């Protein structure tokens, strides 16, 4: 009666997600320099396209994608996250990407339904 | 959750890994004259991949509760005041220092998580994300988007700023059916 999904489909697979996010970031800002008037559009576009790619995986997960783009200016930034969830099925993955003028940090949290 | 699960969680938290890759083979070199943008990307994850087989994990089978909607809604306003409280009490007089802020982000995220757990909202998974940065004439944009059930899942957010640093706190609450 119940459909039992294989372990493959119900755990958070970091590698797949990393590839997807990296491609998304590189296609959005891969060859650009920091531009103040476009940054709004870039963050939205990175987050939205990552989310739509993640849904295409078809896994029974709820996703939270956050993206931080910061201009390179010598300033420091620290990010930490603390999660109250089920360790066996939920997971997170963070990608730090940089080029000569900016840093981009994208983190994906996946929670099993 | 049971003690066994808590132990597992503690063990998993200790395993952290990160993988860096330098830009050369990752960069799609365009044929523009004289311009190759180098990029570096780093990935970090909670648990090393492929280690799942080492530790035998008995899967926890849960019975159906036949409950689709939460009994109590997540109190967004209460959580926002918790965030405000915590950020102000920990950061009001602080100046940005790399080592201090590194510890501070971890401490603050644990403290906020503990206080939100104390509210005892049943069947909600909680994610707390804290970012602390230095103010130095730079520009920055943070965005987040979530794929979830908009009727029951929600988030709460607060920012704090003083003369040398800024802090952003986000709490996401996801209902577990």
mmCIF file of C-alpha atoms in Angstrom:
data_model
loop_
_atom_site.group_PDB
_atom_site.id
_atom_site.type_symbol
_atom_site.label_atom_id
_atom_site.label_comp_id
_atom_site.label_asym_id
_atom_site.label_seq_id
_atom_site.Cartn_x
_atom_site.Cartn_y
_atom_site.Cartn_z
ATOM 1 C CA UNK A 1 0.000 0.000 0.000
ATOM 2 C CA UNK A 2 2.656 2.492 0.991
ATOM 3 C CA UNK A 3 5.348 3.275 -1.495
ATOM 4 C CA UNK A 4 8.700 2.841 0.093
ATOM 5 C CA UNK A 5 11.317 5.018 -1.488
ATOM 6 C CA UNK A 6 14.883 3.849 -1.685
ATOM 7 C CA UNK A 7 17.515 5.347 0.559
ATOM 8 C CA UNK A 8 18.863 7.178 -2.482
ATOM 9 C CA UNK A 9 15.777 9.201 -2.839
ATOM 10 C CA UNK A 10 15.153 10.120 0.747
ATOM 11 C CA UNK A 11 18.537 11.313 1.958
ATOM 12 C CA UNK A 12 20.201 14.601 1.325
ATOM 13 C CA UNK A 13 22.907 14.032 -1.276
ATOM 14 C CA UNK A 14 25.502 16.744 -1.006
ATOM 15 C CA UNK A 15 27.385 16.175 -4.253
ATOM 16 C CA UNK A 16 24.465 16.540 -6.598
ATOM 17 C CA UNK A 17 23.328 19.691 -4.909
ATOM 18 C CA UNK A 18 26.800 21.213 -4.942
ATOM 19 C CA UNK A 19 27.071 20.717 -8.687
ATOM 20 C CA UNK A 20 23.706 22.288 -9.303
ATOM 21 C CA UNK A 21 24.431 25.325 -7.169
ATOM 22 C CA UNK A 22 27.884 25.850 -8.602
ATOM 23 C CA UNK A 23 26.529 25.825 -12.131
ATOM 24 C CA UNK A 24 23.800 28.253 -11.183
ATOM 25 C CA UNK A 25 26.217 30.694 -9.574
ATOM 26 C CA UNK A 26 28.661 30.543 -12.418
ATOM 27 C CA UNK A 27 26.027 31.071 -15.033
ATOM 28 C CA UNK A 28 24.589 34.067 -13.187
ATOM 29 C CA UNK A 29 27.671 35.946 -12.010
ATOM 30 C CA UNK A 30 30.550 33.855 -13.329
ATOM 31 C CA UNK A 31 32.049 36.492 -15.536
ATOM 32 C CA UNK A 32 30.882 39.681 -13.898
ATOM 33 C CA UNK A 33 32.378 42.264 -11.603
ATOM 34 C CA UNK A 34 30.568 43.680 -8.646
ATOM 35 C CA UNK A 35 27.876 46.104 -9.794
ATOM 36 C CA UNK A 36 25.664 47.701 -7.216
ATOM 37 C CA UNK A 37 22.663 48.192 -9.452
ATOM 38 C CA UNK A 38 22.567 44.571 -10.549
ATOM 39 C CA UNK A 39 23.153 42.848 -7.295
ATOM 40 C CA UNK A 40 19.486 42.692 -6.384
ATOM 41 C CA UNK A 41 18.732 40.922 -9.584
ATOM 42 C CA UNK A 42 21.676 38.551 -9.175
ATOM 43 C CA UNK A 43 20.738 37.346 -5.707
ATOM 44 C CA UNK A 44 17.125 36.796 -6.716
ATOM 45 C CA UNK A 45 18.120 35.003 -9.845
ATOM 46 C CA UNK A 46 20.632 32.724 -8.121
ATOM 47 C CA UNK A 47 18.163 31.790 -5.438
ATOM 48 C CA UNK A 48 15.261 31.247 -7.797
ATOM 49 C CA UNK A 49 17.114 29.209 -10.357
ATOM 50 C CA UNK A 50 18.747 27.034 -7.661
ATOM 51 C CA UNK A 51 15.365 26.385 -6.166
ATOM 52 C CA UNK A 52 13.819 25.443 -9.489
ATOM 53 C CA UNK A 53 16.729 23.112 -10.263
ATOM 54 C CA UNK A 54 16.350 21.514 -6.855
ATOM 55 C CA UNK A 55 12.666 20.884 -7.404
ATOM 56 C CA UNK A 56 13.505 19.115 -10.640
ATOM 57 C CA UNK A 57 15.343 16.490 -8.595
ATOM 58 C CA UNK A 58 11.929 15.341 -7.502
ATOM 59 C CA UNK A 59 12.933 14.380 -3.966
ATOM 60 C CA UNK A 60 10.549 14.589 -1.011
ATOM 61 C CA UNK A 61 12.315 17.562 0.543
ATOM 62 C CA UNK A 62 11.537 21.073 1.637
ATOM 63 C CA UNK A 63 14.402 23.415 0.731
ATOM 64 C CA UNK A 64 15.746 26.666 2.121
ATOM 65 C CA UNK A 65 18.281 28.435 -0.081
ATOM 66 C CA UNK A 66 20.139 31.517 1.129
ATOM 67 C CA UNK A 67 22.548 33.581 -0.889
ATOM 68 C CA UNK A 68 24.951 36.283 0.311
ATOM 69 C CA UNK A 69 26.851 38.427 -2.165
ATOM 70 C CA UNK A 70 29.464 40.726 -0.700
ATOM 71 C CA UNK A 71 31.806 43.163 -2.309
ATOM 72 C CA UNK A 72 35.497 42.496 -1.691
ATOM 73 C CA UNK A 73 36.684 45.270 0.508
ATOM 74 C CA UNK A 74 38.761 43.699 3.225
ATOM 75 C CA UNK A 75 35.807 43.385 5.569
ATOM 76 C CA UNK A 76 35.205 40.177 7.446
ATOM 77 C CA UNK A 77 32.042 38.110 7.610
ATOM 78 C CA UNK A 78 31.127 35.170 9.817
ATOM 79 C CA UNK A 79 28.085 32.953 9.364
ATOM 80 C CA UNK A 80 26.894 30.182 11.634
ATOM 81 C CA UNK A 81 23.821 28.042 11.681
ATOM 82 C CA UNK A 82 22.275 25.862 14.293
ATOM 83 C CA UNK A 83 19.597 23.359 13.336
ATOM 84 C CA UNK A 84 17.057 21.374 15.236
ATOM 85 C CA UNK A 85 16.099 18.585 12.834
ATOM 86 C CA UNK A 86 16.466 14.907 12.112
ATOM 87 C CA UNK A 87 20.111 14.204 11.392
ATOM 88 C CA UNK A 88 19.503 11.006 9.517
ATOM 89 C CA UNK A 89 17.363 12.550 6.804
ATOM 90 C CA UNK A 90 18.070 16.287 6.768
ATOM 91 C CA UNK A 91 21.226 18.055 5.751
ATOM 92 C CA UNK A 92 22.827 21.216 4.567
ATOM 93 C CA UNK A 93 25.480 22.238 2.150
ATOM 94 C CA UNK A 94 27.291 25.545 1.697
ATOM 95 C CA UNK A 95 29.144 26.745 -1.355
ATOM 96 C CA UNK A 96 31.607 29.629 -1.116
ATOM 97 C CA UNK A 97 32.474 31.158 -4.437
ATOM 98 C CA UNK A 98 34.633 34.156 -5.158
ATOM 99 C CA UNK A 99 36.117 36.075 -8.002
ATOM 100 C CA UNK A 100 38.261 39.180 -8.074
ATOM 101 C CA UNK A 101 35.597 41.634 -6.936
ATOM 102 C CA UNK A 102 33.088 39.784 -4.824
ATOM 103 C CA UNK A 103 32.263 36.843 -2.624
ATOM 104 C CA UNK A 104 29.163 34.724 -3.004
ATOM 105 C CA UNK A 105 28.015 32.291 -0.337
ATOM 106 C CA UNK A 106 25.069 30.026 -1.133
ATOM 107 C CA UNK A 107 23.722 27.623 1.404
ATOM 108 C CA UNK A 108 21.077 24.991 0.851
ATOM 109 C CA UNK A 109 19.237 23.317 3.707
ATOM 110 C CA UNK A 110 17.078 20.318 2.929
ATOM 111 C CA UNK A 111 14.451 18.966 5.291
ATOM 112 C CA UNK A 112 12.773 15.664 4.621
ATOM 113 C CA UNK A 113 9.031 15.641 4.528
ATOM 114 C CA UNK B 1 14.258 12.551 20.483
ATOM 115 C CA UNK B 2 15.803 9.533 22.172
ATOM 116 C CA UNK B 3 19.263 9.570 23.702
ATOM 117 C CA UNK B 4 20.583 7.398 20.907
ATOM 118 C CA UNK B 5 19.519 9.942 18.352
ATOM 119 C CA UNK B 6 21.063 12.746 20.387
ATOM 120 C CA UNK B 7 24.351 10.901 20.538
ATOM 121 C CA UNK B 8 24.320 10.357 16.819
ATOM 122 C CA UNK B 9 23.608 14.010 16.307
ATOM 123 C CA UNK B 10 26.542 14.979 18.497
ATOM 124 C CA UNK B 11 28.852 12.647 16.619
ATOM 125 C CA UNK B 12 27.712 13.961 13.275
ATOM 126 C CA UNK B 13 28.209 17.527 14.360
ATOM 127 C CA UNK B 14 31.873 16.819 15.036
ATOM 128 C CA UNK B 15 32.519 15.723 11.477
ATOM 129 C CA UNK B 16 32.954 18.745 9.321
ATOM 130 C CA UNK B 17 34.689 18.834 6.029
ATOM 131 C CA UNK B 18 35.343 21.241 3.305
ATOM 132 C CA UNK B 19 36.615 20.871 -0.184
ATOM 133 C CA UNK B 20 38.197 23.644 -2.190
ATOM 134 C CA UNK B 21 38.776 23.759 -5.832
ATOM 135 C CA UNK B 22 40.883 26.323 -7.527
ATOM 136 C CA UNK B 23 39.527 28.047 -10.514
ATOM 137 C CA UNK B 24 41.572 26.864 -13.465
ATOM 138 C CA UNK B 25 39.679 23.800 -14.558
ATOM 139 C CA UNK B 26 36.382 25.158 -13.353
ATOM 140 C CA UNK B 27 36.465 28.406 -15.251
ATOM 141 C CA UNK B 28 34.843 28.356 -18.621
ATOM 142 C CA UNK B 29 37.369 30.449 -20.434
ATOM 143 C CA UNK B 30 35.629 32.725 -22.848
ATOM 144 C CA UNK B 31 37.343 33.934 -25.918
ATOM 145 C CA UNK B 32 37.365 37.555 -24.802
ATOM 146 C CA UNK B 33 40.579 39.292 -25.439
ATOM 147 C CA UNK B 34 42.799 39.606 -22.436
ATOM 148 C CA UNK B 35 40.200 38.782 -19.808
ATOM 149 C CA UNK B 36 40.035 35.557 -17.863
ATOM 150 C CA UNK B 37 38.106 35.852 -14.641
ATOM 151 C CA UNK B 38 39.484 33.451 -12.127
ATOM 152 C CA UNK B 39 37.171 32.056 -9.561
ATOM 153 C CA UNK B 40 37.585 29.879 -6.559
ATOM 154 C CA UNK B 41 34.848 27.877 -5.003
ATOM 155 C CA UNK B 42 34.717 25.989 -1.768
ATOM 156 C CA UNK B 43 32.099 23.564 -0.563
ATOM 157 C CA UNK B 44 31.510 22.604 2.984
ATOM 158 C CA UNK B 45 29.131 20.072 4.404
ATOM 159 C CA UNK B 46 28.190 18.666 7.739
ATOM 160 C CA UNK B 47 29.188 15.078 7.173
ATOM 161 C CA UNK B 48 31.771 13.580 4.838
ATOM 162 C CA UNK B 49 30.071 11.802 1.982
ATOM 163 C CA UNK B 50 30.456 8.085 1.842
ATOM 164 C CA UNK B 51 30.804 7.661 5.571
ATOM 165 C CA UNK B 52 27.234 6.684 6.060
ATOM 166 C CA UNK B 53 28.078 3.011 5.841
ATOM 167 C CA UNK B 54 30.596 3.073 8.688
ATOM 168 C CA UNK B 55 28.125 3.789 11.411
ATOM 169 C CA UNK B 56 25.134 1.485 11.487
ATOM 170 C CA UNK B 57 22.054 3.632 11.762
ATOM 171 C CA UNK B 58 18.828 1.987 12.669
ATOM 172 C CA UNK B 59 16.184 3.885 10.759
ATOM 173 C CA UNK B 60 13.550 5.331 13.012
ATOM 174 C CA UNK B 61 10.137 4.253 11.838
ATOM 175 C CA UNK B 62 7.409 6.628 12.790
ATOM 176 C CA UNK B 63 3.773 5.805 12.901
ATOM 177 C CA UNK B 64 1.265 7.915 11.062
ATOM 178 C CA UNK B 65 -0.213 10.562 13.243
ATOM 179 C CA UNK B 66 -2.904 11.498 10.713
ATOM 180 C CA UNK B 67 -2.308 15.093 11.642
ATOM 181 C CA UNK B 68 -1.801 17.340 8.644
ATOM 182 C CA UNK B 69 -1.909 20.739 10.275
ATOM 183 C CA UNK B 70 -0.009 21.935 13.313
ATOM 184 C CA UNK B 71 -1.874 22.182 16.591
ATOM 185 C CA UNK B 72 -0.144 25.454 17.417
ATOM 186 C CA UNK B 73 1.103 28.032 14.957
ATOM 187 C CA UNK B 74 4.684 29.155 15.115
ATOM 188 C CA UNK B 75 4.798 32.444 17.048
ATOM 189 C CA UNK B 76 6.700 34.714 14.721
ATOM 190 C CA UNK B 77 6.494 37.803 16.875
ATOM 191 C CA UNK B 78 7.739 36.086 20.025
ATOM 192 C CA UNK B 79 10.691 34.695 18.118
ATOM 193 C CA UNK B 80 11.519 38.098 16.679
ATOM 194 C CA UNK B 81 11.679 39.545 20.159
ATOM 195 C CA UNK B 82 13.934 36.672 21.235
ATOM 196 C CA UNK B 83 16.280 37.474 18.358
ATOM 197 C CA UNK B 84 16.277 41.151 19.225
ATOM 198 C CA UNK B 85 17.008 40.405 22.861
ATOM 199 C CA UNK B 86 19.838 38.020 22.177
ATOM 200 C CA UNK B 87 21.556 40.142 19.536
ATOM 201 C CA UNK B 88 21.422 43.275 21.649
ATOM 202 C CA UNK B 89 22.633 41.591 24.809
ATOM 203 C CA UNK B 90 25.558 39.873 23.110
ATOM 204 C CA UNK B 91 26.656 42.510 20.647
ATOM 205 C CA UNK B 92 25.740 45.936 21.976
ATOM 206 C CA UNK B 93 29.205 46.929 23.096
ATOM 207 C CA UNK B 94 31.344 44.706 20.923
ATOM 208 C CA UNK B 95 33.797 45.744 18.262
ATOM 209 C CA UNK B 96 34.443 43.567 15.267
ATOM 210 C CA UNK B 97 37.333 41.161 15.843
ATOM 211 C CA UNK B 98 37.796 38.055 13.763
ATOM 212 C CA UNK B 99 38.279 35.541 16.546
ATOM 213 C CA UNK B 100 35.630 37.006 18.822
ATOM 214 C CA UNK B 101 33.012 37.126 16.113
ATOM 215 C CA UNK B 102 33.735 33.611 14.992
ATOM 216 C CA UNK B 103 32.935 32.348 18.482
ATOM 217 C CA UNK B 104 30.084 34.777 18.831
ATOM 218 C CA UNK B 105 28.211 33.533 15.763
ATOM 219 C CA UNK B 106 28.336 29.968 17.011
ATOM 220 C CA UNK B 107 27.348 30.933 20.549
ATOM 221 C CA UNK B 108 24.492 33.147 19.464
ATOM 222 C CA UNK B 109 23.071 30.534 17.129
ATOM 223 C CA UNK B 110 23.114 27.935 19.902
ATOM 224 C CA UNK B 111 21.518 30.334 22.371
ATOM 225 C CA UNK B 112 18.754 31.326 19.973
ATOM 226 C CA UNK B 113 18.072 27.702 19.120
ATOM 227 C CA UNK B 114 17.831 26.804 22.803
ATOM 228 C CA UNK B 115 15.429 29.647 23.513
ATOM 229 C CA UNK B 116 13.220 28.808 20.561
ATOM 230 C CA UNK B 117 13.170 25.167 21.641
ATOM 231 C CA UNK B 118 12.057 26.301 25.085
ATOM 232 C CA UNK B 119 8.902 27.641 23.507
ATOM 233 C CA UNK B 120 8.014 23.986 22.955
ATOM 234 C CA UNK B 121 6.230 24.282 19.660
ATOM 235 C CA UNK B 122 5.514 20.657 18.760
ATOM 236 C CA UNK B 123 6.439 19.074 15.421
ATOM 237 C CA UNK B 124 8.448 22.007 14.135
ATOM 238 C CA UNK B 125 12.018 21.757 12.873
ATOM 239 C CA UNK B 126 14.049 24.866 13.639
ATOM 240 C CA UNK B 127 16.929 26.334 11.664
ATOM 241 C CA UNK B 128 18.823 29.327 13.002
ATOM 242 C CA UNK B 129 21.281 31.184 10.753
ATOM 243 C CA UNK B 130 23.427 33.988 12.154
ATOM 244 C CA UNK B 131 25.774 36.194 10.139
ATOM 245 C CA UNK B 132 28.071 38.768 11.705
ATOM 246 C CA UNK B 133 30.138 41.051 9.511
ATOM 247 C CA UNK B 134 32.411 44.019 9.701
ATOM 248 C CA UNK B 135 31.274 47.414 8.466
ATOM 249 C CA UNK B 136 33.808 48.842 6.122
ATOM 250 C CA UNK B 137 32.171 50.768 3.329
ATOM 251 C CA UNK B 138 31.308 47.651 1.431
ATOM 252 C CA UNK B 139 28.007 46.696 -0.029
ATOM 253 C CA UNK B 140 26.313 43.437 0.550
ATOM 254 C CA UNK B 141 23.096 41.682 -0.330
ATOM 255 C CA UNK B 142 21.551 38.680 1.418
ATOM 256 C CA UNK B 143 18.619 36.819 -0.053
ATOM 257 C CA UNK B 144 16.816 33.634 0.724
ATOM 258 C CA UNK B 145 14.015 31.706 -0.830
ATOM 259 C CA UNK B 146 12.280 28.620 0.442
ATOM 260 C CA UNK B 147 10.376 25.776 -1.072
ATOM 261 C CA UNK B 148 7.923 24.698 1.610
ATOM 262 C CA UNK B 149 4.321 24.681 2.675
ATOM 263 C CA UNK B 150 3.488 28.361 2.938
ATOM 264 C CA UNK B 151 0.472 27.749 5.118
ATOM 265 C CA UNK B 152 2.412 26.283 8.033
ATOM 266 C CA UNK B 153 6.086 27.065 7.545
ATOM 267 C CA UNK B 154 7.478 30.458 8.352
ATOM 268 C CA UNK B 155 10.540 32.439 9.273
ATOM 269 C CA UNK B 156 11.540 35.309 11.502
ATOM 270 C CA UNK B 157 14.412 37.689 10.984
ATOM 271 C CA UNK B 158 16.202 40.541 12.738
ATOM 272 C CA UNK B 159 19.202 42.740 11.983
ATOM 273 C CA UNK B 160 21.392 44.568 14.429
ATOM 274 C CA UNK B 161 23.996 47.220 13.750
ATOM 275 C CA UNK B 162 26.507 49.142 15.807
ATOM 276 C CA UNK B 163 29.437 51.299 14.776
ATOM 277 C CA UNK B 164 31.815 48.516 13.782
ATOM 278 C CA UNK B 165 29.735 45.453 13.038
ATOM 279 C CA UNK B 166 26.368 44.274 11.832
ATOM 280 C CA UNK B 167 24.535 41.056 12.595
ATOM 281 C CA UNK B 168 21.701 39.300 10.786
ATOM 282 C CA UNK B 169 19.681 36.570 12.472
ATOM 283 C CA UNK B 170 17.207 34.327 10.627
ATOM 284 C CA UNK B 171 15.064 31.628 12.172
ATOM 285 C CA UNK B 172 13.216 29.229 9.840
ATOM 286 C CA UNK B 173 10.486 26.974 11.184
ATOM 287 C CA UNK B 174 9.371 24.015 9.103
ATOM 288 C CA UNK B 175 6.450 21.834 10.073
ATOM 289 C CA UNK B 176 7.169 18.118 10.166
ATOM 290 C CA UNK B 177 4.123 16.141 9.092
#
